[in-house]
GROMACS .gro file of C-alpha atoms in nm:
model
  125
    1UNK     CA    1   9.685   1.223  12.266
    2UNK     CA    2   9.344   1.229  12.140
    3UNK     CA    3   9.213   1.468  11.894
    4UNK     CA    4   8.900   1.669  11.816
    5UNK     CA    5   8.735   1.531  12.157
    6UNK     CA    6   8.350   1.585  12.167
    7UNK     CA    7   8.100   1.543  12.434
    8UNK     CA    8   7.816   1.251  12.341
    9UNK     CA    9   7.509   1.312  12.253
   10UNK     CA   10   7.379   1.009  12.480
   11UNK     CA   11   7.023   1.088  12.440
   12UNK     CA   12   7.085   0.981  12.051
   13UNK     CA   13   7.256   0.693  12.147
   14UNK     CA   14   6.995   0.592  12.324
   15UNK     CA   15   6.769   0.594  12.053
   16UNK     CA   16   7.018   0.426  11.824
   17UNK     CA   17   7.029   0.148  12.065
   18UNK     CA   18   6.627   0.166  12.129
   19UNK     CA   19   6.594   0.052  11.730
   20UNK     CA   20   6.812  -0.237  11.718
   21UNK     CA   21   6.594  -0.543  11.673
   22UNK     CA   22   6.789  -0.822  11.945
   23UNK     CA   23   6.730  -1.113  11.906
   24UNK     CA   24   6.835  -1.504  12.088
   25UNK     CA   25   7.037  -1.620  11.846
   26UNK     CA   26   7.191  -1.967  11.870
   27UNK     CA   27   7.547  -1.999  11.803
   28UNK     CA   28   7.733  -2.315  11.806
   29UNK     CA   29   7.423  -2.441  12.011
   30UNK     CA   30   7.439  -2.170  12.287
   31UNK     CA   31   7.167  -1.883  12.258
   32UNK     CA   32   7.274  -1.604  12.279
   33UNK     CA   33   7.120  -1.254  12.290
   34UNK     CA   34   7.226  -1.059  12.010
   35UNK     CA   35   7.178  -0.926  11.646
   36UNK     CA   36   7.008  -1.108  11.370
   37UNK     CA   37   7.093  -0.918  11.105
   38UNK     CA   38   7.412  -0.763  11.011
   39UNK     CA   39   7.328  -0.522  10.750
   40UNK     CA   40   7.019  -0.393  10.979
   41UNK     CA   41   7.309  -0.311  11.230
   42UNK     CA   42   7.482  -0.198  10.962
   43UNK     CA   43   7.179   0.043  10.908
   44UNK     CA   44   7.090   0.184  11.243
   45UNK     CA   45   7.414   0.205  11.365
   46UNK     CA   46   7.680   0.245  11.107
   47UNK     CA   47   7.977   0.314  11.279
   48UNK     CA   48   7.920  -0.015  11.485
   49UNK     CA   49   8.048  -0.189  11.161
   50UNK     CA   50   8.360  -0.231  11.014
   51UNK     CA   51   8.361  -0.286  10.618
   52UNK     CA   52   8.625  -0.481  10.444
   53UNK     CA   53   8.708  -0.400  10.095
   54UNK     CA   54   8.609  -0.795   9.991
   55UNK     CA   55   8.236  -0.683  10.107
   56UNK     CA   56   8.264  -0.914  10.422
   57UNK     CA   57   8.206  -0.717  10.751
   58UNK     CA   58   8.189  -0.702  11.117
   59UNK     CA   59   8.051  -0.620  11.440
   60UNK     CA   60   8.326  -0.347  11.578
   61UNK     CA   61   8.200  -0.484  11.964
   62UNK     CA   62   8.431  -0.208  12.136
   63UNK     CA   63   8.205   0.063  11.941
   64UNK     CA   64   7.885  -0.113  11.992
   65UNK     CA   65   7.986  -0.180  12.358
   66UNK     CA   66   8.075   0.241  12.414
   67UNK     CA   67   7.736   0.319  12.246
   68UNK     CA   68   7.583   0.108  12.473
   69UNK     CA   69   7.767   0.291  12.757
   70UNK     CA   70   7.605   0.578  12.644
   71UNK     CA   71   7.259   0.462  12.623
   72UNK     CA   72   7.353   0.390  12.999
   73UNK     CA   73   7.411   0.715  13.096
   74UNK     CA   74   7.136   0.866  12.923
   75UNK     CA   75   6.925   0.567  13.087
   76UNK     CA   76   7.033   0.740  13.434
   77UNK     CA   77   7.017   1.087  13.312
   78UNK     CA   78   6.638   1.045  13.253
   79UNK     CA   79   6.585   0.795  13.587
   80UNK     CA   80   6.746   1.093  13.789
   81UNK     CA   81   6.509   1.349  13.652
   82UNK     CA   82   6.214   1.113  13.743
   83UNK     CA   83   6.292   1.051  14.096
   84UNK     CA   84   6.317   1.422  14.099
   85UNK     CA   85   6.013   1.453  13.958
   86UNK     CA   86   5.860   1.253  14.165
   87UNK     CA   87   6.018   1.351  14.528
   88UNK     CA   88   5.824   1.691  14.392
   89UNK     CA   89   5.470   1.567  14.342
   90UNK     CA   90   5.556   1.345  14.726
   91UNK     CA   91   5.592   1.647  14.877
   92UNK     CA   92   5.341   1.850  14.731
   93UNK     CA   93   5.085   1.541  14.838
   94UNK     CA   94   5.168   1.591  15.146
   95UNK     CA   95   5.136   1.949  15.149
   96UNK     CA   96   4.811   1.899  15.016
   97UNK     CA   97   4.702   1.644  15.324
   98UNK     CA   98   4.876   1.865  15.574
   99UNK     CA   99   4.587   2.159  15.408
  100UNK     CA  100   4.317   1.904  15.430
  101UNK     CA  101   4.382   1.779  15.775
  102UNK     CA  102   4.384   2.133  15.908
  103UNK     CA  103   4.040   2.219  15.698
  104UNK     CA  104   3.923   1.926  15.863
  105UNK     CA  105   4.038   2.023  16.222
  106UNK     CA  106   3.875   2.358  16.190
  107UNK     CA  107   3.559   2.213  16.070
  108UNK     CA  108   3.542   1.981  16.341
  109UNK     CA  109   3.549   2.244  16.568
  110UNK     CA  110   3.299   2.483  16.417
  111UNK     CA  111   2.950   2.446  16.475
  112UNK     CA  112   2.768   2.369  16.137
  113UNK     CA  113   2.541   2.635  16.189
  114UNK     CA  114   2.871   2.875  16.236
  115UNK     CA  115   2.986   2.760  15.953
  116UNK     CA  116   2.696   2.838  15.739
  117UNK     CA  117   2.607   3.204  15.889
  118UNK     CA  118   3.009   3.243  15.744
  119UNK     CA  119   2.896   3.118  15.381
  120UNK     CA  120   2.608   3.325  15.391
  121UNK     CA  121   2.806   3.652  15.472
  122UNK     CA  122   3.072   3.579  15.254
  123UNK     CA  123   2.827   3.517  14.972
  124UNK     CA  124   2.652   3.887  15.069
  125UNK     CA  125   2.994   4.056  14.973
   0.00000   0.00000   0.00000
């Protein structure tokens, strides 16, 4: 049974992933996307790295790989929000050309000259 269960702050694991530097790295003459630097790892994302008491160290990949997760769901968290955001300023466009088409319409169909005895009342009170 797990213990002391927290909810993720995914928008900081986002970030955490956002800073690490990848790199194509070529290993045994494969490149392979990855990260250059283990101590720079190490750095930005501490608990990604497991330290052995003879100072060697490694990548923890099942940590990196949740973190990852998390930048994920963040990732979608913040793409959901913009589609939102942007269904909102669709419809208010159109709401804007619906008002504009029926200005137009209207003007169309009133005389100029009606038009301007109108200004020149409205402008009297």
């Amino acid at each position: 049974m797990y213990k002391n269960v927290a909810r993720a702050n995914t928008s900081e694991l986002l970030e955490k992933i956002r800073r690490l530097p990848l790199a194509f790295i070529e290993i045994n003459g494969e490149p392979r996307l990855g990260i250059q630097n283990l101590s720079e790892l190490a750095r930005l994302v501490p608990e990604a790295v497991v330290q052995f008491p003879n100072q060697n160290a490694r990548v923890d990949e099942n940590t990196l790989f949740n973190i990852g997760l998390g930048a994920m769901k963040e990732i979608l968290l913040l793409q959901n929000v913009l589609s939102s955001e942007l269904n909102s300023l669709v419809s208010r466009d159109h709401e804007t050309d619906a008002i504009f088409r029926a200005i137009n319409e209207k003007l169309q169909r009133e005389p100029a000259q009606d038009i301007r005895h109108r200004l020149e009342e409205a402008k009297e009170r």
